[in-house]
mmCIF file of C-alpha atoms in Angstrom:
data_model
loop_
_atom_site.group_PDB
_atom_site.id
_atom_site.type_symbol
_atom_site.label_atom_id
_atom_site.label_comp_id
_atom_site.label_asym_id
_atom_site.label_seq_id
_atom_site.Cartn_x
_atom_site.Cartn_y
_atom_site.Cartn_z
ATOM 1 C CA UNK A 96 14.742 3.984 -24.880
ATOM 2 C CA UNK A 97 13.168 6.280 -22.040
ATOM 3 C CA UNK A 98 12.273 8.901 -25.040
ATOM 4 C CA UNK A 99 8.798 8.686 -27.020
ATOM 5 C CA UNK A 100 8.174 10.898 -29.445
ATOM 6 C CA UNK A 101 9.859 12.643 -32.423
ATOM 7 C CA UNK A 102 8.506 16.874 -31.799
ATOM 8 C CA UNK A 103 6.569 16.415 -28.836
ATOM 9 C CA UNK A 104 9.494 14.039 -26.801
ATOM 10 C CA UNK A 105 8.787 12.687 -23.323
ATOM 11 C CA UNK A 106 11.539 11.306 -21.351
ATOM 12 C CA UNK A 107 10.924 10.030 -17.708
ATOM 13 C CA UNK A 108 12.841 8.667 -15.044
ATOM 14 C CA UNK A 109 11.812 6.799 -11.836
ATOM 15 C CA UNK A 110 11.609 3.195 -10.111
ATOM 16 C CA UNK A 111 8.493 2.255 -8.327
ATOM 17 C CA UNK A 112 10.235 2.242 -4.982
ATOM 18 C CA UNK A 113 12.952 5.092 -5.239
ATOM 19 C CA UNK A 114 12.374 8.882 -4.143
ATOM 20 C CA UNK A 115 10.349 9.980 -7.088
ATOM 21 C CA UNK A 116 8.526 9.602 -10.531
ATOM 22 C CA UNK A 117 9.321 12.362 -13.011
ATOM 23 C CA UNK A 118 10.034 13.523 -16.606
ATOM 24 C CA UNK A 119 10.988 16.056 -18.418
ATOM 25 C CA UNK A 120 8.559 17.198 -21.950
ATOM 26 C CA UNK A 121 10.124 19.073 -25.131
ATOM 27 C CA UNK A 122 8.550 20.401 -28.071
ATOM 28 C CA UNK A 123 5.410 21.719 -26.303
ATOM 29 C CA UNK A 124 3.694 24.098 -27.986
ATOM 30 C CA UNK A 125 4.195 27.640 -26.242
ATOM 31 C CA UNK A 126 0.998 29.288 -25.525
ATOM 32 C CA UNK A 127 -1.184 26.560 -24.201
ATOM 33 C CA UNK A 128 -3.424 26.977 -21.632
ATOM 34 C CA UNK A 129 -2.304 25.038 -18.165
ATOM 35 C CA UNK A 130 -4.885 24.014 -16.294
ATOM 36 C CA UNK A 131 -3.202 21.834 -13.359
ATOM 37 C CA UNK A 132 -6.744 20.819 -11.735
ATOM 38 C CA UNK A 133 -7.256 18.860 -14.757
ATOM 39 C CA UNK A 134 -3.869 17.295 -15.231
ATOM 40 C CA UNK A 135 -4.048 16.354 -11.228
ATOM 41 C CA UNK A 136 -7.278 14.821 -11.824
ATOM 42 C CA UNK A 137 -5.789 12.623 -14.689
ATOM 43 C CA UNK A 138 -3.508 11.715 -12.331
ATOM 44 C CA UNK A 139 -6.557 10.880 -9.832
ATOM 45 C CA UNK A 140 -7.927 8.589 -12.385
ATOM 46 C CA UNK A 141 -4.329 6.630 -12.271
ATOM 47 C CA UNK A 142 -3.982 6.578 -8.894
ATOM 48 C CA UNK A 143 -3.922 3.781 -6.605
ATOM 49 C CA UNK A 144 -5.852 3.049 -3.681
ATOM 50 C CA UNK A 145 -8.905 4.593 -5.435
ATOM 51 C CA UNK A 146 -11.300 1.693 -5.202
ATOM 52 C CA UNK A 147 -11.520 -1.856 -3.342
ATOM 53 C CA UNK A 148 -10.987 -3.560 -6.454
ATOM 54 C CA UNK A 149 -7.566 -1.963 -6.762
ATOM 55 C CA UNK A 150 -4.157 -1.992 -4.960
ATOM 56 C CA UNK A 151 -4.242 -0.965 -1.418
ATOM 57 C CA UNK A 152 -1.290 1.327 -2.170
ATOM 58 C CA UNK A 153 -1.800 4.896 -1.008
ATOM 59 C CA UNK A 154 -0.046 7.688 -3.206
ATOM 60 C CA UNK A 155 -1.770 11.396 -3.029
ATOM 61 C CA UNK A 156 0.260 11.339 -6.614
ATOM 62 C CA UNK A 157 0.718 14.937 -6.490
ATOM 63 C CA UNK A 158 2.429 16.453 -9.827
ATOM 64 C CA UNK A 159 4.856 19.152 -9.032
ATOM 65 C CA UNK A 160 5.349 21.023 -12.505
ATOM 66 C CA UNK A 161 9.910 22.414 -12.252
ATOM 67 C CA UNK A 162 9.528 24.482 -15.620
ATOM 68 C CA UNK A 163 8.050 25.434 -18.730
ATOM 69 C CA UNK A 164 5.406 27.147 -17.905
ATOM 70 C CA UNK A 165 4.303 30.784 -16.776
ATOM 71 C CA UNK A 166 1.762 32.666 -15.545
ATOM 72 C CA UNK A 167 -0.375 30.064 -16.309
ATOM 73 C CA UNK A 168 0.903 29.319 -20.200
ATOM 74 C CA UNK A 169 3.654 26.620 -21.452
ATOM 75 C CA UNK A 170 6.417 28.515 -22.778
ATOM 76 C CA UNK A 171 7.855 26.475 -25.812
ATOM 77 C CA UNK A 172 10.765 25.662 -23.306
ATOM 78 C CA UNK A 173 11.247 22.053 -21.916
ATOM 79 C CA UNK A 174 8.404 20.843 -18.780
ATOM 80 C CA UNK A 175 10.162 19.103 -15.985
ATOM 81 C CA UNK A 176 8.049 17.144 -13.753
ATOM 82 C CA UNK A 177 8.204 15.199 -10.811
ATOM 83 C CA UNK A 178 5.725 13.041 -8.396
ATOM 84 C CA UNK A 179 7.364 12.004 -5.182
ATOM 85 C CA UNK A 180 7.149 8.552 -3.714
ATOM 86 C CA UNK A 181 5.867 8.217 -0.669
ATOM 87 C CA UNK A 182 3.779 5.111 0.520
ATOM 88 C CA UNK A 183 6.240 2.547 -0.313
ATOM 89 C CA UNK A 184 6.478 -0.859 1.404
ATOM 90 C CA UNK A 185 10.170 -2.348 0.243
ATOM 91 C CA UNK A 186 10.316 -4.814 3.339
ATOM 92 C CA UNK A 187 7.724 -7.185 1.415
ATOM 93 C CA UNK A 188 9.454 -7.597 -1.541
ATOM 94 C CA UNK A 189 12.586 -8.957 0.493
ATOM 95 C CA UNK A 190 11.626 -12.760 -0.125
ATOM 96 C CA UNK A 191 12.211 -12.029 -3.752
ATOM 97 C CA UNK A 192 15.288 -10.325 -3.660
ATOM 98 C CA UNK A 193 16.942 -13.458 -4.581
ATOM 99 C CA UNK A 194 13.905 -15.236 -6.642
ATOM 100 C CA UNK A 195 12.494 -14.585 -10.074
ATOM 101 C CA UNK A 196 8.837 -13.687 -9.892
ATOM 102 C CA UNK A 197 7.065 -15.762 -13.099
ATOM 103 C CA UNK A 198 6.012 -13.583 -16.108
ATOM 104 C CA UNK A 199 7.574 -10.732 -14.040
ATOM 105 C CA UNK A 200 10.747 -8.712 -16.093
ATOM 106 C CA UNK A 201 13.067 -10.299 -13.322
ATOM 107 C CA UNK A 202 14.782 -12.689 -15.156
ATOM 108 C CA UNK A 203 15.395 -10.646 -18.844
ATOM 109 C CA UNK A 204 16.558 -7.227 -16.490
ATOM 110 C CA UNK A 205 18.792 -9.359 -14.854
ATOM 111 C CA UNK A 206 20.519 -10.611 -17.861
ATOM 112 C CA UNK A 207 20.445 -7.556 -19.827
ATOM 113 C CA UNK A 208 21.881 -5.318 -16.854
ATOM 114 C CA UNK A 209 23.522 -7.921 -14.446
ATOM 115 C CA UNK A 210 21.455 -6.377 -11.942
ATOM 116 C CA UNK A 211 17.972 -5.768 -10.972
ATOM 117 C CA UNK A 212 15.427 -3.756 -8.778
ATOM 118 C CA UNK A 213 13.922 -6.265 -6.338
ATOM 119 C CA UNK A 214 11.608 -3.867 -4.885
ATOM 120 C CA UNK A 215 8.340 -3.686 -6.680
ATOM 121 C CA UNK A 216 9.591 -4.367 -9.975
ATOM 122 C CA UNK A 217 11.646 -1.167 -10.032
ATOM 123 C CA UNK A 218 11.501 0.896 -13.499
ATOM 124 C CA UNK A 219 9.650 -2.543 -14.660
ATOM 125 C CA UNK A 220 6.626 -1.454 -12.784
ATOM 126 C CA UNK A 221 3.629 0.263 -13.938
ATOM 127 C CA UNK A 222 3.822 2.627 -11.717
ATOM 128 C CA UNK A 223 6.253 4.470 -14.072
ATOM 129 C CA UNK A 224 3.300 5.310 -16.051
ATOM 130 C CA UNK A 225 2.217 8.135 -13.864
ATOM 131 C CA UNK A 226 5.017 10.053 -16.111
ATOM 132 C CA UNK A 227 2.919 8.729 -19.265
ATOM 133 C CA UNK A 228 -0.336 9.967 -17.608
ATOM 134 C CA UNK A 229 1.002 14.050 -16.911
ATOM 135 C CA UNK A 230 2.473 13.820 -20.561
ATOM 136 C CA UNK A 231 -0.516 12.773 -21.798
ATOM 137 C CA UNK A 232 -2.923 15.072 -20.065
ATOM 138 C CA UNK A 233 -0.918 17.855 -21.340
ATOM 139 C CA UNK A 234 -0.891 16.167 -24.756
ATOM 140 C CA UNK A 235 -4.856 16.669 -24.272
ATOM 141 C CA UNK A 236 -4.793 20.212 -23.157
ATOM 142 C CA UNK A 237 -2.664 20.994 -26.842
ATOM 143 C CA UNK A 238 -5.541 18.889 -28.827
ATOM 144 C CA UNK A 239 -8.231 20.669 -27.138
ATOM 145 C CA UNK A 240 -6.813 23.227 -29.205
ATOM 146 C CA UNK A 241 -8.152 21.817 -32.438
ATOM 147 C CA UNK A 242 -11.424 19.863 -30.975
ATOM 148 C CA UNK A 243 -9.593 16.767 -30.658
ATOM 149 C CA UNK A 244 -10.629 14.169 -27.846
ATOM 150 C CA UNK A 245 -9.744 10.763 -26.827
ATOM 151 C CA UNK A 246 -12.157 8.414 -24.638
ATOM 152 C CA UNK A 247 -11.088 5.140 -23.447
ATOM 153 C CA UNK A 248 -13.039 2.359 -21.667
ATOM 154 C CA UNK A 249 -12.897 -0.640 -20.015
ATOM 155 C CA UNK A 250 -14.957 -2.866 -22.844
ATOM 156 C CA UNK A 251 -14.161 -6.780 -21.157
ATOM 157 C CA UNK A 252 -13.157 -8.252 -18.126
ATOM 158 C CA UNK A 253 -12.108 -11.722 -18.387
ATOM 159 C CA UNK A 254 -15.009 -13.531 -19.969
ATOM 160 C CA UNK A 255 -17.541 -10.203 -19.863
ATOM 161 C CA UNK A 256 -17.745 -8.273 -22.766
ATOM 162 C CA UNK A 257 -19.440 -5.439 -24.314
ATOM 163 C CA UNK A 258 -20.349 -5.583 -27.820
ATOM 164 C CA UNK A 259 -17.206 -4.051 -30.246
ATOM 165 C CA UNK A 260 -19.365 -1.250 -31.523
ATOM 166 C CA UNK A 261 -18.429 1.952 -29.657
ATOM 167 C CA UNK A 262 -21.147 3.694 -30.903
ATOM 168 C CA UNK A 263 -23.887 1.512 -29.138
ATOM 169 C CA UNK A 264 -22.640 3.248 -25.804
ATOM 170 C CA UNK A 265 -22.799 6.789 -24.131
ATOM 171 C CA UNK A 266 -18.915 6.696 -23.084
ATOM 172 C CA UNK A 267 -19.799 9.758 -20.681
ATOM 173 C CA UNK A 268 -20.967 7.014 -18.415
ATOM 174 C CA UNK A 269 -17.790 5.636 -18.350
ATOM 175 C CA UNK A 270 -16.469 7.479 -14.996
ATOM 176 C CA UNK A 271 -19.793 6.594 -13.510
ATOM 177 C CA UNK A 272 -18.441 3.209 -12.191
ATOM 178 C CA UNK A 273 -14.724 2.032 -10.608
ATOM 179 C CA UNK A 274 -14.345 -0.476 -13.365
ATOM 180 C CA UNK A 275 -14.871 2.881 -15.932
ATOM 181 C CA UNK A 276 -17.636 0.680 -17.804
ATOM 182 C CA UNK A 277 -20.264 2.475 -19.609
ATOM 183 C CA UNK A 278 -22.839 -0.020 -19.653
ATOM 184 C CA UNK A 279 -24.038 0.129 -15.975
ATOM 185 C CA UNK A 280 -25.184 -3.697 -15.443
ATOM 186 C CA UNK A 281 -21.890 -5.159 -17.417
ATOM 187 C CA UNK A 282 -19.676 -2.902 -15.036
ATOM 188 C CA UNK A 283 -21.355 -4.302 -11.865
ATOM 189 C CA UNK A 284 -20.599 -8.056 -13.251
ATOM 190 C CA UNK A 285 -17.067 -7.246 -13.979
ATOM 191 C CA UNK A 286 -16.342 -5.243 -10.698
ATOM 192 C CA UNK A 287 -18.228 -8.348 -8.870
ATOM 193 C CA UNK A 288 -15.789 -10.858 -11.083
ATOM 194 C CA UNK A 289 -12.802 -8.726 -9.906
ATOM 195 C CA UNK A 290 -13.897 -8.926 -6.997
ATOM 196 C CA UNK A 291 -13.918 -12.608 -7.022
ATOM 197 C CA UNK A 292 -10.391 -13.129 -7.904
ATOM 198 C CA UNK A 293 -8.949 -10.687 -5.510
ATOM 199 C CA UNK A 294 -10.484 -13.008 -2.893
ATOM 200 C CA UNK A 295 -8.677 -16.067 -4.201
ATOM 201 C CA UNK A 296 -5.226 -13.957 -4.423
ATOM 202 C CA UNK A 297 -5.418 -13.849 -8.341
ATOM 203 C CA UNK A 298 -6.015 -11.874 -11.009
ATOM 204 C CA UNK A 299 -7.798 -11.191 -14.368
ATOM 205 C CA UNK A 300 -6.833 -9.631 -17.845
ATOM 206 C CA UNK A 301 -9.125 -7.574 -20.395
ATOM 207 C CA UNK A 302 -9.665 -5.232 -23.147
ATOM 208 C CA UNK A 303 -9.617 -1.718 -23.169
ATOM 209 C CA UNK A 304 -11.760 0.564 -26.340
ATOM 210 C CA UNK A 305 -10.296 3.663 -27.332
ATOM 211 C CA UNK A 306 -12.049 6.020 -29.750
ATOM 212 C CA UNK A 307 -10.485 9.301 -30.691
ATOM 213 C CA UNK A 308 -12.943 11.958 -32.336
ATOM 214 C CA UNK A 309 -12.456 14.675 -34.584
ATOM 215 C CA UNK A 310 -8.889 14.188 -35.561
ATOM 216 C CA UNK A 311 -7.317 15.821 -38.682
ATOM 217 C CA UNK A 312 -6.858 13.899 -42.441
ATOM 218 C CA UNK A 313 -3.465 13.500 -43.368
ATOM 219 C CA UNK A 314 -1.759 12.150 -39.747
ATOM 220 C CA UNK A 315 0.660 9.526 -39.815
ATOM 221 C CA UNK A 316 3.140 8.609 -42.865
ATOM 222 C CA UNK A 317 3.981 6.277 -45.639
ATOM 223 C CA UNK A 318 5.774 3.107 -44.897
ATOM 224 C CA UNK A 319 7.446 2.635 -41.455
ATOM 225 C CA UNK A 320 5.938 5.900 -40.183
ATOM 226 C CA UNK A 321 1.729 4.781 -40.569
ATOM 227 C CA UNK A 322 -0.299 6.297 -37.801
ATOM 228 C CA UNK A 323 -1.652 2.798 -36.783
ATOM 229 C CA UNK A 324 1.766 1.704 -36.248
ATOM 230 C CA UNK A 325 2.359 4.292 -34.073
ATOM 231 C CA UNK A 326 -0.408 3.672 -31.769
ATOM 232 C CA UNK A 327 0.589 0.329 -31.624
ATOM 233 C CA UNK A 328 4.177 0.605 -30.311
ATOM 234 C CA UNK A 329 2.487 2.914 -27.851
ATOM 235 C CA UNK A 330 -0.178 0.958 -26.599
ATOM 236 C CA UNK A 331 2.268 -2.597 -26.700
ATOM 237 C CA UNK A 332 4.924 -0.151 -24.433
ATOM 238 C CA UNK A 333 2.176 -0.374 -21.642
ATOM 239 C CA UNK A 334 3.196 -3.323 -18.540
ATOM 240 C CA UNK A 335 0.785 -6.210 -19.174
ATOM 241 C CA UNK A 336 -0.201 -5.044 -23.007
ATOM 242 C CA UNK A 337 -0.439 -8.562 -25.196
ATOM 243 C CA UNK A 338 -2.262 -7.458 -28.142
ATOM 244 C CA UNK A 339 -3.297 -4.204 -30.215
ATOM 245 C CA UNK A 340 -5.697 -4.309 -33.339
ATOM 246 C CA UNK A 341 -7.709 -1.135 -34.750
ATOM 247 C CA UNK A 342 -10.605 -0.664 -37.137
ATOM 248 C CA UNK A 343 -12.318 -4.159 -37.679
ATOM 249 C CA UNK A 344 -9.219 -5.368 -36.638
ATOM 250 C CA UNK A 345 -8.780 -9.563 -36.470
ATOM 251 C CA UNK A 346 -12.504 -9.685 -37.176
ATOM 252 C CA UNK A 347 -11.795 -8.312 -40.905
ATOM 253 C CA UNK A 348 -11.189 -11.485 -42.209
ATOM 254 C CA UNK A 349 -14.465 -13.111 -41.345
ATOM 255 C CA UNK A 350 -15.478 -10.849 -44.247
ATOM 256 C CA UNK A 351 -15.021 -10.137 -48.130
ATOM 257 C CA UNK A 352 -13.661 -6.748 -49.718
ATOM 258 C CA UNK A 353 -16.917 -5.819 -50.921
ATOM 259 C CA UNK A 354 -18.681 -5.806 -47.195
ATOM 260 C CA UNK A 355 -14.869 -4.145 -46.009
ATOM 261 C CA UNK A 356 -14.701 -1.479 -48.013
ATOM 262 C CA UNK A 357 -15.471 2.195 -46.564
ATOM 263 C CA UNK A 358 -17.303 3.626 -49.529
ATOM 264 C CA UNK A 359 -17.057 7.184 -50.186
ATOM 265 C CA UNK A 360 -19.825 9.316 -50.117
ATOM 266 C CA UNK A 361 -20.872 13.379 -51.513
ATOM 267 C CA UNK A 362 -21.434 16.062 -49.489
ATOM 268 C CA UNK A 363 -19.748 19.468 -48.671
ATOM 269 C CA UNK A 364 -16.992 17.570 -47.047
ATOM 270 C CA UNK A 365 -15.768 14.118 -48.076
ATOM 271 C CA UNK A 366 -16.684 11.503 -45.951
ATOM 272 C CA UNK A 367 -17.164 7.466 -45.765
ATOM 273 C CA UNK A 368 -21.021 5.821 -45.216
ATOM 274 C CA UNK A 369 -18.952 3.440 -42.850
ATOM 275 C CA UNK A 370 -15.569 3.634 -40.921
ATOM 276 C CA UNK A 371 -14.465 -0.580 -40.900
ATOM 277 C CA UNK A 372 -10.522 1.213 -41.495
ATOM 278 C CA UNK A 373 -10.907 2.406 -38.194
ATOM 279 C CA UNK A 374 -9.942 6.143 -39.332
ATOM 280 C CA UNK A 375 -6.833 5.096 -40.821
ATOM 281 C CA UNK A 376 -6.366 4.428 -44.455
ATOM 282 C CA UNK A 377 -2.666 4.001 -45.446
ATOM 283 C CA UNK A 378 -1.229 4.998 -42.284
ATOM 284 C CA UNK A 379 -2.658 7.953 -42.466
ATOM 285 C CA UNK A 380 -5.940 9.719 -40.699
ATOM 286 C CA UNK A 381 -8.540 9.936 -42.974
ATOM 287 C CA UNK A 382 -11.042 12.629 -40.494
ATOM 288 C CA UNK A 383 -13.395 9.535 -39.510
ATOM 289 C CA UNK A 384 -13.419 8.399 -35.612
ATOM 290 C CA UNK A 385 -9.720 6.607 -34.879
ATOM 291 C CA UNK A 386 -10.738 3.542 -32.542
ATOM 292 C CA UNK A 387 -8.548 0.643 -31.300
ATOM 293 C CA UNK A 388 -8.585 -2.234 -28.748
ATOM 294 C CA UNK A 389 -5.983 -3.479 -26.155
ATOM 295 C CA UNK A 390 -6.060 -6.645 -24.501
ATOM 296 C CA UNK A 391 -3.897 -6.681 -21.001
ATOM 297 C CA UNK A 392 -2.910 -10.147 -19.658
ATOM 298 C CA UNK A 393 -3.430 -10.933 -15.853
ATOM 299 C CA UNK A 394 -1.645 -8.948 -13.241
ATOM 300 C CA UNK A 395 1.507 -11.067 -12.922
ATOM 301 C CA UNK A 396 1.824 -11.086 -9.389
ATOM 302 C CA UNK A 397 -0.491 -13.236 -7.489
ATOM 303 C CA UNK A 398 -0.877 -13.826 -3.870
ATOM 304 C CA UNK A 399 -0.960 -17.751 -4.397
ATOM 305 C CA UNK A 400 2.460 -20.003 -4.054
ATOM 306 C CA UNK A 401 4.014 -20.156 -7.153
ATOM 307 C CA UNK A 402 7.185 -22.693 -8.126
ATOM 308 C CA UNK A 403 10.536 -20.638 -9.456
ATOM 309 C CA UNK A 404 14.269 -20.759 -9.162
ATOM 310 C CA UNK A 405 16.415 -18.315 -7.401
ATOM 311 C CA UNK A 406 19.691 -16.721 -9.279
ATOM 312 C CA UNK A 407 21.553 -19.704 -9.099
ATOM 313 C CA UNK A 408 18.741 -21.933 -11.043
ATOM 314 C CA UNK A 409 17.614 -23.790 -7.838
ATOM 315 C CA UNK A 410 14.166 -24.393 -7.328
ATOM 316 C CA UNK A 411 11.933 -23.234 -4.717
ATOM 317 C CA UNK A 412 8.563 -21.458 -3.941
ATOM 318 C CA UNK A 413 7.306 -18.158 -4.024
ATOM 319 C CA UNK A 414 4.435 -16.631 -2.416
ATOM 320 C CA UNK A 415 4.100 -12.795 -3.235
ATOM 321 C CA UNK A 416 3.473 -10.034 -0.236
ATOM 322 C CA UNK A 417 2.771 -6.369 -0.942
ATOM 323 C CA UNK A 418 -0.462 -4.567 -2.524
ATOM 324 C CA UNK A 419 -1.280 -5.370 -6.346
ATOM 325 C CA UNK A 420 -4.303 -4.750 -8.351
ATOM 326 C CA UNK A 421 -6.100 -7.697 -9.492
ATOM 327 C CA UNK A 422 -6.963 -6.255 -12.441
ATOM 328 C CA UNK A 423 -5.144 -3.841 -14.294
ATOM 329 C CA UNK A 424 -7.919 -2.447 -16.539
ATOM 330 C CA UNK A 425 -9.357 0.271 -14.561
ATOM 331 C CA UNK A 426 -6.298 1.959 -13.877
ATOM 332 C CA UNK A 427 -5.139 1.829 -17.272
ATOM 333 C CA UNK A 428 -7.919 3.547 -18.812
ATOM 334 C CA UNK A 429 -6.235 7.010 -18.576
ATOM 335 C CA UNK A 430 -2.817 5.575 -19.261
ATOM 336 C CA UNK A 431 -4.481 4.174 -22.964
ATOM 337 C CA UNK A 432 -5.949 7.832 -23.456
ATOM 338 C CA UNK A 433 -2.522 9.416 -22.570
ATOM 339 C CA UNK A 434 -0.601 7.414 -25.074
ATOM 340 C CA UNK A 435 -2.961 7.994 -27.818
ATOM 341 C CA UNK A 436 -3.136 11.692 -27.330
ATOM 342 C CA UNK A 437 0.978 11.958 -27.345
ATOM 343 C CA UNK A 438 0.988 10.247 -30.843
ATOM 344 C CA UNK A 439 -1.728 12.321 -32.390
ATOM 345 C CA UNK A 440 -0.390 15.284 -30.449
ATOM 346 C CA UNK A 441 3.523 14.512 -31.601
ATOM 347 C CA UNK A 442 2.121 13.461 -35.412
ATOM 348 C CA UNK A 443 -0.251 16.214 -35.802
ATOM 349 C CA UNK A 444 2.952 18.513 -34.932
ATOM 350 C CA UNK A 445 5.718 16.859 -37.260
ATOM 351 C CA UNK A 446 2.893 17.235 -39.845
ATOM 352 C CA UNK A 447 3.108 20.815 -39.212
ATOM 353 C CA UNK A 448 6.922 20.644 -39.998
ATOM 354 C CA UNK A 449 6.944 18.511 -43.129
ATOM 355 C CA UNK A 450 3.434 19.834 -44.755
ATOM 356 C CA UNK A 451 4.152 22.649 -48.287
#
């Protein structure tokens, strides 16, 4: 599948070392205000080469929107895209043309397709997420429409972690810092621990918060079709994702039903005194704040010899070359946000559809 969504569709199409990144959008809504300084700077906040804690890649990532829009306004009609390629080094991934990189997608995309991308990981990398990230910020500009807004954060780096509650933290701090931390003194320790590994030619993993504010009861469906399932096959179709929970999440069983329980309470609209469910009851939105976790594993590729086996099944050594990030989680923060506004986005309009 290279289509998400069910009304508001992406599809995309790209390898990390071919001519371009693109995609085309359907089922925009017509009308919508473009503002292409903000969906560039979305793209900014993807980027690489934006920090010395991430790859030394350098991509201006320019978006280039092909159609849809006009004078300023999406017309209902389908948004082609593109972002053109143009810092790539292929020559250092020649050593691996014939080698399969450990916890890299080498090894299934060769048996699934009898062939495979050497070069940067091909459409295996994440750098086919930029198309996720111009989808998404549009997917913002639509819920702007409605008050809806999404705020992700880096919330642990390896062993450093903020506490789980969101709401201890102003998250407009969170572009204050490169590691997009919004607790000041934990964001030096993590960039300092990032910086650590690079030295060593490794990497770390983490967790990224999400919290999404102000979004409508009634999202998501019965059965196969819940809203937290949703977010989860979006979040888990991220490079590197290993784990999604929302609400309380794993942490719900160190308690009973009676401390679990969201307990209604009166007023002029109906509300809960607390929000454990994580704004979804169901599968379905129930108004409160929508916030999830996402743990990313290491950055695969490591600039330490590593034993493998080449196509044949012979064994040998591999020592990557090239510019990686040793840690993934800064950059994804607007990739997490981007996801999560194309599922509200793409279930808040099929609601529209199927609602009496």
């Amino acid at each position: 599948m290279n289509t998400f969504g069910r009304i508001f569709r992406l599809t995309t199409f790209g390898e990390s070392h071919g001519p371009a990144i693109g995609g085309v959008i359907d089922g925009f809504p017509a009308g919508i205000d473009i503002d292409m300084d903000f969906i560039q700077q979305e793209l900014n906040r993807r980027r690489p080469g934006q920090s010395h804690i991430t790859t030394d890649r350098h991509e201006a990532d320019r978006v280039e929107l092909l159609s849809g829009v006009f004078e300023g306004k999406s017309t209902g009609c389908p948004i082609g895209f593109v972002v053109y390629n143009e810092n790539q080094h292929s020559q250092d991934y020649e050593n691996m043309r014939c080698l399969f990189r450990p916890s890299h997608a080498d090894y299934t995309y060769y048996n699934k397709y009898g062939i495979r991308d050497h070069r940067g990981g091909g459409r295996s990398s994440a750098r086919i997420t930029i198309s996720r990230c111009v989808a998404g910020a549009l997917a913002k500009l639509a819920l702007k429409q409605i008050g809806v807004s999404i705020q992700a954060y880096t919330s642990q780096v390896g062993s450093i972690a903020l506490d789980k509650d969101y709401r201890k933290y102003d998250l407009s701090l969170t572009e204050s810092n490169i590691v997009r931390c919004p607790d000041q003194e934990k964001a030096r320790q993590m960039e300092a621990l990032i910086s650590e590994v690079k030295a060593e030619g490794d990497t770390v993993g983490g967790t990224i918060t999400c919290v999404i504010k102000n979004c409508p009861a009634g999202l998501g469906d019965p059965e196969f079709g819940k809203l937290h399932a949703q977010l989860g096959m979006a979040m888990l179709s991220i490079n590197a994702v290993k784990g999604f929970e929302y609400g309380e999440g794993f942490d719900c069983v160190l308690t009973r039903g009676s401390q679990q329980n969201d307990l209604f309470v009166p007023g002029e609209s109906i509300s809960t005194a607390t929000n454990h469910s994580g704004g979804i009851q169901g599968g379905i939105s129930n108004g409160q704040d929508i916030y999830f976790r996402v743990a990313f594993k290491p950055v695969a590729t490591i600039l330490k010899e590593q034993q493998t086996v080449d196509l044949d099944g012979n064994s040998t050594t591999l020592k990557a070359r090239g510019r990686h990030d040793p840690c993934v989680l800064p950059r994804a923060v607007p990739i997490v946000e981007s996801m999560a506004a194309m599922v509200i986005l793409d279930s808040f309009l099929f609601q529209k559809t199927t609602k009496v």
